[in-house]
Structure formats: C-alpha cells, structure tokens
PDB file of C-alpha atoms and ligand atoms in Angstrom:
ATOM      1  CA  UNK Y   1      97.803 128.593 -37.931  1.00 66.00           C
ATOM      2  CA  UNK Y   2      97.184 132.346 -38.958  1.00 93.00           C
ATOM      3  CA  UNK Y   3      94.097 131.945 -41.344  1.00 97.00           C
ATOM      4  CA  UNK Y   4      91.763 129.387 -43.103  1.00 98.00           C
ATOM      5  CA  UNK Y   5      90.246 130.612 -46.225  1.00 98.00           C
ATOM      6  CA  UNK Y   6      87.373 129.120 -46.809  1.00 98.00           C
ATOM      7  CA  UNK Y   7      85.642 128.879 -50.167  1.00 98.00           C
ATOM      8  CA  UNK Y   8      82.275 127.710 -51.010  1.00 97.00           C
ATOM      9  CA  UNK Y   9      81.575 126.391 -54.477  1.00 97.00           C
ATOM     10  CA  UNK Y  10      79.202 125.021 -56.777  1.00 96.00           C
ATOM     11  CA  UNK Y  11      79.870 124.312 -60.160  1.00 97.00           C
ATOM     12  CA  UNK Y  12      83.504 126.133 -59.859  1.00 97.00           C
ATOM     13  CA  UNK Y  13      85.705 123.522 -61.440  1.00 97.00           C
ATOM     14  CA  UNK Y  14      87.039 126.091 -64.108  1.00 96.00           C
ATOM     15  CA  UNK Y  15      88.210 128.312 -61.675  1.00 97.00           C
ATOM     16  CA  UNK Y  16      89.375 126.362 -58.400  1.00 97.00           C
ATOM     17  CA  UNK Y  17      92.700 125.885 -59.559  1.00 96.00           C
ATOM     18  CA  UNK Y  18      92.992 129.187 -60.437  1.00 96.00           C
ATOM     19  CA  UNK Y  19      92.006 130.803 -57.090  1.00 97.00           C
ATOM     20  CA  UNK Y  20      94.134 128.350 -55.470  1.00 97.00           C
ATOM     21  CA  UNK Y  21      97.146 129.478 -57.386  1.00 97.00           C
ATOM     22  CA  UNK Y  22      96.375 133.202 -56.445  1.00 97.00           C
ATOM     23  CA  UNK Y  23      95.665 132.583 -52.823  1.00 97.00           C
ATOM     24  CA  UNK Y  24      99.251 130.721 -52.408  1.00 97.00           C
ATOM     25  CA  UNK Y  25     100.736 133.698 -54.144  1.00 97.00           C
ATOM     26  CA  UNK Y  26      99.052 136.122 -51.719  1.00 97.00           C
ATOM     27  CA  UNK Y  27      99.264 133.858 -48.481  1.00 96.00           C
ATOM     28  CA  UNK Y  28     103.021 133.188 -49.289  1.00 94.00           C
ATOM     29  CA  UNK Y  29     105.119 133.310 -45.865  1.00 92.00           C
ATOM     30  CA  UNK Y  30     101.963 133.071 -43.577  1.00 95.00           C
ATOM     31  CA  UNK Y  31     100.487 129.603 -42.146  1.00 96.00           C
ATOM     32  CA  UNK Y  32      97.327 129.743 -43.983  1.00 97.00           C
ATOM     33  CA  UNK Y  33      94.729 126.794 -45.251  1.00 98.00           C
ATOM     34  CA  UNK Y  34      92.490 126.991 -47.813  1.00 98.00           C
ATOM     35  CA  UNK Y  35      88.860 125.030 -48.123  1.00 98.00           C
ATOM     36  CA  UNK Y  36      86.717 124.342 -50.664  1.00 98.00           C
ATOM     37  CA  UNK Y  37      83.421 123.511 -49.891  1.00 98.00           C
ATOM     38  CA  UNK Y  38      81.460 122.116 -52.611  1.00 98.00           C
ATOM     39  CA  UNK Y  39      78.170 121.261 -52.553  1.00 97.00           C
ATOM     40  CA  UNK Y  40      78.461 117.801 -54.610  1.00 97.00           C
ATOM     41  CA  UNK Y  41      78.449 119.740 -58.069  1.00 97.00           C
ATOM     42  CA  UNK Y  42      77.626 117.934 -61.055  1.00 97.00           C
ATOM     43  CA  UNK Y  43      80.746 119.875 -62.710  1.00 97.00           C
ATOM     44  CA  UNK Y  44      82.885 117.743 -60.294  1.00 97.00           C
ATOM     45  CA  UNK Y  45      84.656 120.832 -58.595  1.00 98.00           C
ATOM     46  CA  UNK Y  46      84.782 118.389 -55.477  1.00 97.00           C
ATOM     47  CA  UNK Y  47      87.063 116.022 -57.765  1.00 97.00           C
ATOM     48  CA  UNK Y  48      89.181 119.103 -58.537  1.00 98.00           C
ATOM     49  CA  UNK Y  49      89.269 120.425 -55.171  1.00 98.00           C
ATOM     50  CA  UNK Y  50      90.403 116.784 -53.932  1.00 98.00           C
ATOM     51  CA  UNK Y  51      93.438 116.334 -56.374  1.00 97.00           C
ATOM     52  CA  UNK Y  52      94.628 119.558 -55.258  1.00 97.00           C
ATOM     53  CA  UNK Y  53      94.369 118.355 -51.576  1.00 97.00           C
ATOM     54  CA  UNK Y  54      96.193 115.430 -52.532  1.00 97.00           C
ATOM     55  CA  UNK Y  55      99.333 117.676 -54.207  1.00 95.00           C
ATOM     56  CA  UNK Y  56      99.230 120.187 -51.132  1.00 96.00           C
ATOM     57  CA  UNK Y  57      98.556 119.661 -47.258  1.00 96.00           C
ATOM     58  CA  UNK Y  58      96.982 123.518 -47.056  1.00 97.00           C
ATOM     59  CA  UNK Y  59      94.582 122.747 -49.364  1.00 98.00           C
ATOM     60  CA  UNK Y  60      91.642 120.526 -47.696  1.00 98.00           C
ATOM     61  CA  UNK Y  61      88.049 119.992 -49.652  1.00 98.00           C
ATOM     62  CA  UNK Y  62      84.808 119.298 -48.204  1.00 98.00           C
ATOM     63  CA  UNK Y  63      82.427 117.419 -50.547  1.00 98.00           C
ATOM     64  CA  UNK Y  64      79.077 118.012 -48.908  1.00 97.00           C
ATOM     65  CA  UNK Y  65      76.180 115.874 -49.840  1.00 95.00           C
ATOM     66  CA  UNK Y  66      72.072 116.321 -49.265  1.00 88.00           C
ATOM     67  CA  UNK Y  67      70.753 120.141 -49.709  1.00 93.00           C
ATOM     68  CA  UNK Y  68      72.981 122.891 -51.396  1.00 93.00           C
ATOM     69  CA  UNK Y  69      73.827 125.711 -49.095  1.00 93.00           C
ATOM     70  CA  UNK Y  70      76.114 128.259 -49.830  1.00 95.00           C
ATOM     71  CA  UNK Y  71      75.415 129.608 -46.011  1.00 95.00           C
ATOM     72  CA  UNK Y  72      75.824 126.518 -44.597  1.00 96.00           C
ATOM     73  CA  UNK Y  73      78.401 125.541 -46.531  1.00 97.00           C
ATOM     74  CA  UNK Y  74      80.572 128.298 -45.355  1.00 98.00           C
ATOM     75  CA  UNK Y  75      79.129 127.815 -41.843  1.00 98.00           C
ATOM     76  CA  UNK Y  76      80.651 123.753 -42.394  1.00 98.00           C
ATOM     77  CA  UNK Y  77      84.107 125.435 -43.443  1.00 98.00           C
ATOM     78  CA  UNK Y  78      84.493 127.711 -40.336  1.00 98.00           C
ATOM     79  CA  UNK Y  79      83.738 125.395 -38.277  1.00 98.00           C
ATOM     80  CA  UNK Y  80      85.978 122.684 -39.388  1.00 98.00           C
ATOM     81  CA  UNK Y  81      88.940 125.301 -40.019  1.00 98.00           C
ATOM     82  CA  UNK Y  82      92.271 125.534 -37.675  1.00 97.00           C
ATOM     83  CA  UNK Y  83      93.091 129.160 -38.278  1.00 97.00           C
ATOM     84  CA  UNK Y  84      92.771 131.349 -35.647  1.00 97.00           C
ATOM     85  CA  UNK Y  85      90.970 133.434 -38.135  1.00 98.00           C
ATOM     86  CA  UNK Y  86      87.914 132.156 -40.750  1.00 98.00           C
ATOM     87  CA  UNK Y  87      87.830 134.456 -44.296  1.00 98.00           C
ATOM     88  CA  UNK Y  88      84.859 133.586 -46.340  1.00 98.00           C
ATOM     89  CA  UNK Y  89      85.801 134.008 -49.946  1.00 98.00           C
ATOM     90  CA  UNK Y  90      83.753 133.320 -53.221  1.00 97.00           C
ATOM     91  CA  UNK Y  91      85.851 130.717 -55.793  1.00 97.00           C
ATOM     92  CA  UNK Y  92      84.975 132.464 -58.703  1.00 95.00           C
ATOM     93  CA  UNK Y  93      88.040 135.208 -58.708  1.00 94.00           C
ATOM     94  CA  UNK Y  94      85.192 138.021 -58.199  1.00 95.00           C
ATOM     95  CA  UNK Y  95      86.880 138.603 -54.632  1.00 97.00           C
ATOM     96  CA  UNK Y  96      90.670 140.020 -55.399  1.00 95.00           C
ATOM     97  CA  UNK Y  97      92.786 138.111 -52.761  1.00 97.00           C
ATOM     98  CA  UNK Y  98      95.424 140.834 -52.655  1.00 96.00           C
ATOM     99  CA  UNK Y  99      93.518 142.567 -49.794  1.00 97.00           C
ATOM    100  CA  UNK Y 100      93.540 139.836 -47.491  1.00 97.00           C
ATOM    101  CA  UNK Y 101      97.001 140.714 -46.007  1.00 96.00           C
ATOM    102  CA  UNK Y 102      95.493 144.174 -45.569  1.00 96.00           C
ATOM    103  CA  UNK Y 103      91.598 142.879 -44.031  1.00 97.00           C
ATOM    104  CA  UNK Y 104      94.449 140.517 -41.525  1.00 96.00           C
ATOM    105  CA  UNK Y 105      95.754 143.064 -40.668  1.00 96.00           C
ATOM    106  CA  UNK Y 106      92.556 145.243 -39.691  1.00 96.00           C
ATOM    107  CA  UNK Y 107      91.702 142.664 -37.632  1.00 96.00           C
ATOM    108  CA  UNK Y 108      95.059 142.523 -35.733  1.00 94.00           C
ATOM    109  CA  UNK Y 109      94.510 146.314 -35.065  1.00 95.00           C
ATOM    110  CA  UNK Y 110      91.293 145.482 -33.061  1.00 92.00           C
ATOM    111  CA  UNK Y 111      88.755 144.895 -35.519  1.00 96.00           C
ATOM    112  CA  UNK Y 112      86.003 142.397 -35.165  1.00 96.00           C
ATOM    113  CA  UNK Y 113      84.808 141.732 -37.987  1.00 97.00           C
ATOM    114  CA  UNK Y 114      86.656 142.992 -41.466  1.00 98.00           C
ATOM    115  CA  UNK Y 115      84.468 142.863 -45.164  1.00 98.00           C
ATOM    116  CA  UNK Y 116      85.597 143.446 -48.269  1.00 98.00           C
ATOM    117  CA  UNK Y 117      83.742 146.424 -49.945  1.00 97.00           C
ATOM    118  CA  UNK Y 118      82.702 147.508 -52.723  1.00 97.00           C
ATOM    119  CA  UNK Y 119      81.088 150.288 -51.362  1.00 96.00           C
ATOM    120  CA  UNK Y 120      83.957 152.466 -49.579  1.00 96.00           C
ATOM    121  CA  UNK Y 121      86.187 154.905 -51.113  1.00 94.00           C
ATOM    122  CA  UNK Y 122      88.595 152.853 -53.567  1.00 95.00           C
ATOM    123  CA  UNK Y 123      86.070 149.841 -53.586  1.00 96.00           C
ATOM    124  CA  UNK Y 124      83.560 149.146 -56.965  1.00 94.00           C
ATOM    125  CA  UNK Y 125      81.218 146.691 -58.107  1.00 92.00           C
ATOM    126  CA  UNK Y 126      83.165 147.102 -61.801  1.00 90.00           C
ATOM    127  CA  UNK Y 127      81.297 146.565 -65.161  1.00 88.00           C
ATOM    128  CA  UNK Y 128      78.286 145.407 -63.451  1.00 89.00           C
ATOM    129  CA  UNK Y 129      75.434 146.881 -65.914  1.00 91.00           C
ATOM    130  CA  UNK Y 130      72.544 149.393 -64.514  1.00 92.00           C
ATOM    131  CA  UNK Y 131      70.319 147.124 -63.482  1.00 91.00           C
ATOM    132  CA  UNK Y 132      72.813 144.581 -61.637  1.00 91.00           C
ATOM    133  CA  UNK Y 133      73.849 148.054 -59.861  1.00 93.00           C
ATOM    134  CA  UNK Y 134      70.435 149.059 -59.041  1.00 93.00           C
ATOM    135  CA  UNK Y 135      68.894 145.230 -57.871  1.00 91.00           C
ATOM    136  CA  UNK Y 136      72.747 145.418 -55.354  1.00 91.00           C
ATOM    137  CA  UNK Y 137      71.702 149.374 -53.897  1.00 93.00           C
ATOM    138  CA  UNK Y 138      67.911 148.134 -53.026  1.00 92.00           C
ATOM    139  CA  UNK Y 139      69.567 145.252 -51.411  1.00 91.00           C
ATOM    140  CA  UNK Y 140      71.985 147.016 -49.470  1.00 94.00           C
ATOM    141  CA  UNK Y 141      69.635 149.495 -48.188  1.00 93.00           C
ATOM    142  CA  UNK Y 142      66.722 147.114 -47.530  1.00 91.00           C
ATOM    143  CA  UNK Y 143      69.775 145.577 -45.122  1.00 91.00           C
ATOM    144  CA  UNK Y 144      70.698 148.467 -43.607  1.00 93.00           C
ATOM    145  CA  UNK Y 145      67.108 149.871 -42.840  1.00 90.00           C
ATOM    146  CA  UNK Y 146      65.562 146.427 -41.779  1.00 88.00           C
ATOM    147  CA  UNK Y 147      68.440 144.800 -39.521  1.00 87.00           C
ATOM    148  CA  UNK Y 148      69.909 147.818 -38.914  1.00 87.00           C
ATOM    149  CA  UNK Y 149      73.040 147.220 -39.970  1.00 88.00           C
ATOM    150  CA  UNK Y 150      75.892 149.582 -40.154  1.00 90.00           C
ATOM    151  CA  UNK Y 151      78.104 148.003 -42.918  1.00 95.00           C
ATOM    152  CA  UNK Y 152      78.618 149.892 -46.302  1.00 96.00           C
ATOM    153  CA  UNK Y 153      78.356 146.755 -48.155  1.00 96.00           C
ATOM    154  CA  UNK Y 154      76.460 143.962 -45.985  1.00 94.00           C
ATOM    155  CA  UNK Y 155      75.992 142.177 -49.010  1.00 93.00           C
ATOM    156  CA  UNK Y 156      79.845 141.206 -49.534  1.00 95.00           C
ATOM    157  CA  UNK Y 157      80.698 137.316 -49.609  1.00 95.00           C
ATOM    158  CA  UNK Y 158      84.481 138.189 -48.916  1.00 98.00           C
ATOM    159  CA  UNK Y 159      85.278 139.161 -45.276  1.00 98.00           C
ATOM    160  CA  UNK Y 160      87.064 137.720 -42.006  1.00 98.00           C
ATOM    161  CA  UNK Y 161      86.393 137.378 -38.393  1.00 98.00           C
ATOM    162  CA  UNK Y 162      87.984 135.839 -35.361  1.00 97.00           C
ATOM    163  CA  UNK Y 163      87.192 132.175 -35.341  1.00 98.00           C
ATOM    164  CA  UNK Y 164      86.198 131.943 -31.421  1.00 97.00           C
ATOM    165  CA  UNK Y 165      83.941 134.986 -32.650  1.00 97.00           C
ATOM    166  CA  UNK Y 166      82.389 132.611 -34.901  1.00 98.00           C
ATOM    167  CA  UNK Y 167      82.112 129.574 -32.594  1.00 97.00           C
ATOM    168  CA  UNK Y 168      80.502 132.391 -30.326  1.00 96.00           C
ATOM    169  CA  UNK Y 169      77.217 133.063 -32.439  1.00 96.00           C
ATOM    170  CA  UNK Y 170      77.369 129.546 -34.266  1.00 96.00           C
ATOM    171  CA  UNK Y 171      74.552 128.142 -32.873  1.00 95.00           C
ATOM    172  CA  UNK Y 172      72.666 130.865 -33.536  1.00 93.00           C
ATOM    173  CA  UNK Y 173      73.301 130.967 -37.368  1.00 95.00           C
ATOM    174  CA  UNK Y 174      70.618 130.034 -39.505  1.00 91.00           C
ATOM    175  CA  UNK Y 175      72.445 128.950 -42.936  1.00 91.00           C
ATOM    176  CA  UNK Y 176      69.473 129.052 -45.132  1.00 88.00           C
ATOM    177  CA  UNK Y 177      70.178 132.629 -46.657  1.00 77.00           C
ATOM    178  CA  UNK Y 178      72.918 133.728 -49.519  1.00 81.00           C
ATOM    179  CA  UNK Y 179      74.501 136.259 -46.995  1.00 89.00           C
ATOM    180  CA  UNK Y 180      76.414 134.734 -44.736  1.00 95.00           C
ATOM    181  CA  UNK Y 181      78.191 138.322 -43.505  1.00 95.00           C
ATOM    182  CA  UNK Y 182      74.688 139.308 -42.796  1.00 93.00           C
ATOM    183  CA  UNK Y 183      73.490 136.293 -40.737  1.00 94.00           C
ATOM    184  CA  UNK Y 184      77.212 136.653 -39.041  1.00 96.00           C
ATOM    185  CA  UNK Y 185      77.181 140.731 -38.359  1.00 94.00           C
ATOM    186  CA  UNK Y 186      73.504 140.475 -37.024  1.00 92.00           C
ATOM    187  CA  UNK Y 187      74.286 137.919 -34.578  1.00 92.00           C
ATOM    188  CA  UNK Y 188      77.622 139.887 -33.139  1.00 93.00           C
ATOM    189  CA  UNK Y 189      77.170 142.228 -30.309  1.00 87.00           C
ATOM    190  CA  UNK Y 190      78.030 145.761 -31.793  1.00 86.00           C
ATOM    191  CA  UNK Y 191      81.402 144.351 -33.621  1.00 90.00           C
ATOM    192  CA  UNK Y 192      83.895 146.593 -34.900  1.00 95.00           C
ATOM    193  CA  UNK Y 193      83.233 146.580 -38.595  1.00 96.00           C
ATOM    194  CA  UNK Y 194      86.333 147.356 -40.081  1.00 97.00           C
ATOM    195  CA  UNK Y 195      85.809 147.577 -44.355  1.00 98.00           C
ATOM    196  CA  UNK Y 196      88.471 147.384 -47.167  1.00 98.00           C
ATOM    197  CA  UNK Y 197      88.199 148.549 -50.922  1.00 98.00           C
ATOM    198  CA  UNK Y 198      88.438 146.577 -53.561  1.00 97.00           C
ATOM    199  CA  UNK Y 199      87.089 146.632 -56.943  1.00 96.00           C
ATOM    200  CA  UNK Y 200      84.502 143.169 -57.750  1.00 96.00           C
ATOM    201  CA  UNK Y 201      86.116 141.020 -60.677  1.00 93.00           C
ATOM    202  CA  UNK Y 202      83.868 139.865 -63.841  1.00 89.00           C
ATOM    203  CA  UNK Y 203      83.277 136.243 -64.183  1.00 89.00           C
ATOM    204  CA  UNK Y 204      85.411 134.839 -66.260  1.00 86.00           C
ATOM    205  CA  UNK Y 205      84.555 130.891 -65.923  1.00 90.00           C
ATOM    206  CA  UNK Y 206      81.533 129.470 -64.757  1.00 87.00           C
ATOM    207  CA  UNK Y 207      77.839 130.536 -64.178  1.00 86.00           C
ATOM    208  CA  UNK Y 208      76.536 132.762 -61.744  1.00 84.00           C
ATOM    209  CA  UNK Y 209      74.210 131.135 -58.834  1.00 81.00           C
ATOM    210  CA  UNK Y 210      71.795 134.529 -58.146  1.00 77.00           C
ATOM    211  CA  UNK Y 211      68.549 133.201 -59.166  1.00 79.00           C
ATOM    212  CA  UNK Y 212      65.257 134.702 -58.459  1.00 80.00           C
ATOM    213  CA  UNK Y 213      64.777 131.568 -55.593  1.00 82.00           C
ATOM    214  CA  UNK Y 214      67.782 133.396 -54.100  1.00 82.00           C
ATOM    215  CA  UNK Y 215      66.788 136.518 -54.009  1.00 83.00           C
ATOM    216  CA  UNK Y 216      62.616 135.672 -52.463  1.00 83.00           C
ATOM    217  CA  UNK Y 217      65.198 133.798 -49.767  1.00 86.00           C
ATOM    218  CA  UNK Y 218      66.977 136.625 -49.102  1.00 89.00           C
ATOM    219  CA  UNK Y 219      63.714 138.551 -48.285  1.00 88.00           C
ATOM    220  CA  UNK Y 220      62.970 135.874 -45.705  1.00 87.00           C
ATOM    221  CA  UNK Y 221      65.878 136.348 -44.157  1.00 89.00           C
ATOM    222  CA  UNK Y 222      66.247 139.974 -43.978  1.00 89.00           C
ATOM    223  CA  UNK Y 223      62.367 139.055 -42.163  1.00 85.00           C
ATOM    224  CA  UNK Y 224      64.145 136.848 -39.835  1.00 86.00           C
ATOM    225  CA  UNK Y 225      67.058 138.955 -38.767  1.00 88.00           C
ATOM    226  CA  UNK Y 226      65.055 142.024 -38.686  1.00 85.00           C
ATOM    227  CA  UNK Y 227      62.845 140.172 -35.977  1.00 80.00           C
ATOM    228  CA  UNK Y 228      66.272 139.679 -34.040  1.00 75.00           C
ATOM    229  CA  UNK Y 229      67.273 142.898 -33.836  1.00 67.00           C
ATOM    230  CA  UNK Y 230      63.655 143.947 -32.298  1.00 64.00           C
ATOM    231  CA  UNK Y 231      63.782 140.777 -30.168  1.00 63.00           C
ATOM    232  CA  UNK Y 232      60.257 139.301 -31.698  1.00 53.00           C
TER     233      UNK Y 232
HETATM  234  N1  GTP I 301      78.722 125.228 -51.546  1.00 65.06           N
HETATM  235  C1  GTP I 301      77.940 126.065 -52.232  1.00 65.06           C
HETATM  236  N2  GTP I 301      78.494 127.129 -52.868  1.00 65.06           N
HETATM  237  C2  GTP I 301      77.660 127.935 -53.566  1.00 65.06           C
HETATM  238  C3  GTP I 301      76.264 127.736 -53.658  1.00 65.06           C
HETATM  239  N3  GTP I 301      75.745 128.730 -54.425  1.00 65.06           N
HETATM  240  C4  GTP I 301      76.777 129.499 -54.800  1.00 65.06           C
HETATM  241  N4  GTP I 301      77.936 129.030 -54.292  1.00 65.06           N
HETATM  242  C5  GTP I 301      79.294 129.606 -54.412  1.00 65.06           C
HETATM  243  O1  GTP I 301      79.261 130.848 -53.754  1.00 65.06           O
HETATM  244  C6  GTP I 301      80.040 131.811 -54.436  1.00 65.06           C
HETATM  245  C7  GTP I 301      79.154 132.997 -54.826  1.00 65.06           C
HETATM  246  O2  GTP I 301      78.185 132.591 -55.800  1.00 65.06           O
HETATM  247  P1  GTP I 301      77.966 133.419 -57.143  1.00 65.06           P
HETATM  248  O3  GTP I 301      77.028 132.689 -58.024  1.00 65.06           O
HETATM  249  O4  GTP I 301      79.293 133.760 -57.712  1.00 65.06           O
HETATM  250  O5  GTP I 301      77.221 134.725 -56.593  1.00 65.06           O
HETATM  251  P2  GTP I 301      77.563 136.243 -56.855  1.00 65.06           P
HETATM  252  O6  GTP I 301      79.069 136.453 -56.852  1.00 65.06           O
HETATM  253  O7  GTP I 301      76.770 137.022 -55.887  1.00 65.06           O
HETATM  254  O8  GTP I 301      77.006 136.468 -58.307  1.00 65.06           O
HETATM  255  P3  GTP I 301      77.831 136.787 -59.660  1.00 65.06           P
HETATM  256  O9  GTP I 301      78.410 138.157 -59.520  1.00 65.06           O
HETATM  257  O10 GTP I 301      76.785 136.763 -60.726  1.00 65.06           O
HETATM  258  O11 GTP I 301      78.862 135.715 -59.839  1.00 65.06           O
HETATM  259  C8  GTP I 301      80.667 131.077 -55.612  1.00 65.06           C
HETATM  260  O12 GTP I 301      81.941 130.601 -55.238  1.00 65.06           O
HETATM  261  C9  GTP I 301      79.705 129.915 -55.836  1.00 65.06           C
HETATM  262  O13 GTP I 301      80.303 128.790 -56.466  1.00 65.06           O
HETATM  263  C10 GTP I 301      75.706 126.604 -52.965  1.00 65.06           C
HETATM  264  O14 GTP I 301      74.505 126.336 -52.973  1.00 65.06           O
HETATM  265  N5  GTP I 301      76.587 125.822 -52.271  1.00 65.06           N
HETATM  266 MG1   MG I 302      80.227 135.451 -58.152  1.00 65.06          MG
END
C-alpha cells in the first residue's frame, strides 16, 4: 500500500462524506486508505465514518472512546495504518487534497518529512480575518524561536512522513498538544522538511475546535519541546 490518510475528527459528520469523495478523486489509481478517527462525537461522525467503511474496503474508522485527543488520535491512526506512508489530514475540507500527489511525490525525491503550507510562495491562510492572521504569525514564530524549528508553517495539520519514520520517534510522542507536525518534526533528527503551497479552505460545515483550552495547551507544549531541543 502507497499511503494511509489519516483523518482525525470530532464533530465532522457534515463533512466526512464529502472529504471522502474528494480524497478517492485525488487518490484515484494509487493503493491508498483512508481513516477517520473520531473521538466518540456526539454528532455521530463515527456512525458516518462506519457506513462508509462498510460500502468501501479503503475506508476504515476508528471510534475512540475515554479522553478526546486530536494528537493522539492521529498518533492511533499512524500507527494502525498499512501505507508505507502516514498523511495527517484535517476532515473539515480546510486541507485541499489536490497536493497530496505532489507532497508524495516530495517525499519519493528524498524528503523526510513533507507539510502542507500556507506560508511558502503560492500557499495562504485565505479569508482568515486580521486577528485569526495575527493569533497564527505569534504562533508560528513562538515555534520557530522556542523549538527551533525550521518549518515555514509548523503549525500545519496536513503533512506526510515515512511510516517507519513515525514508528521511529513513536514512543517518544507526547499526544497531548493540537500540533501533531510539531511534536513529530521536534522528535526527528534534522529531517528534510520538504513544504508545498496551498491555499487553507473556509469552513463550510461544522464548528471549529480552537478554543482558548487549546491554545494555554499549546503553550505547554511548545514548554515541553523547547526543553527537548536543549536536552533539560
Ligand atoms: N479525534 C479528534 N479530532 C479532533 C479533535 N479536535 C479537533 N479535531 C479534528 O481535527 C481537525 C482540526 O480541527 P479544527 O477545529 O478544524 O482546527 P483548525 O482547522 O485549526 O481551526 P479552524 O480553521 O477554525 O477550523 C478537524 O478535522 C477536527 O474535527 C479531537 O479532540 N479529537
Ligand atoms: Mg479546521
């Protein structure tokens, strides 16, 4: 199998079948599988999720019970997938699937790890108002100065990696934080960051999950991996 796609979710049921369609339009020709991971939402995307598994043996759904994750969910996807290569992807259409041939394909050139950006030439965050734009820039920076990393947009939910990369630094995930890239980038020795434009989608369907409880937890963890990186 080329690629699993895995998508986290919560509270996604309007736009699972959606994605889905778009992902088998994009994947077409390639062995590909794609899995939801939902987080037992009260909107029944797991329900969703599972009828569609039912119609179509690529499609596979995880119905996770006990604390919501997003990072572990997506840490649960990778590690159950069968592609040689693990895409994290966000179900709410925000992530435009047409790149993925193209972020495959950076990885079959000899990259290590492959985002989609928002913050390369080409790449934008959209109609995201001032503020939205300003809160994302502090982010990115506060990422970039405190871990050190060297990703244009470290913040992305939509990239792809080698799954015995992944397997590699597993055990050393913590899932607790929203950025999964991060926790996954910070833990790699020196990858190859390879990053591809594309311009973030508005949400159509749905609610958005950034609360402030989100953001204080991504403080903690930028604490966390910042201590990795000066081996405290
Ligand atoms: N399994 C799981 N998925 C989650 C959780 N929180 C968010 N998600 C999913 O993770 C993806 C990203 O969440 P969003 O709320 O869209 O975050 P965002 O894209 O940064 O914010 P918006 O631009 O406002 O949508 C979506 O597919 C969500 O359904 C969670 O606790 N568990
Ligand atoms: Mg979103």
């Amino acid at each position: 199998m080329n690629i699993s796609v895995v998508c986290p979710t919560l509270n996604e049921s309007q736009n699972v079948s959606r994605l889905i369609g778009e992902l088998k339009e994009v994947l077409q020709g390639m062995d590909y599988e794609i899995i939801i991971v939902d987080d037992d939402s009260p909107d029944r995307t797991w329900a969703v999720a599972e009828d569609l598994a039912k119609q179509n043996p690529r499609i596979r759904a995880v119905r996770r019970k006990g604390p919501r994750s997003l990072g572990w969910s997506v840490i649960e996807g990778f590690t159950i997938a069968r592609g040689e290569v693990v895409a994290c992807m966000d179900a709410d259409l925000q992530h435009d699937p047409a790149i993925l041939p193209r972020m495959l394909e950076a990885l079959s050139h000899g990259s290590d790890l492959v985002v989609g950006s928002r913050y390369v030439c080409g790449g934008s965050v959209g109609e995201w108002r001032w503020t939205r734009r300003s809160e994302s820039w502090l982010a990115t920076k506060l990422a970039q100065w405190v871990v050190g990393i060297r990703i244009c947009d470290p913040m992305s939910g939509y990239f792809l990696v080698r799954r015995t990369d992944f397997l590699h630094v597993r055990e050393r995930l913590n899932g607790q934080g929203f950025k999964i890239l991060l926790e996954i980038a910070a833990n790699m020795e020196c990858p190859q960051v390879h990053e591809i434009p594309y311009r973030f989608r508005n949400r159509i369907a749905g609610e958005t999950k950034l609360s402030r409880r989100v953001m204080f937890g991504y403080i903690s963890q930028l604490c966390r991996l910042s201590r990795l990186k000066t081996g405290k």
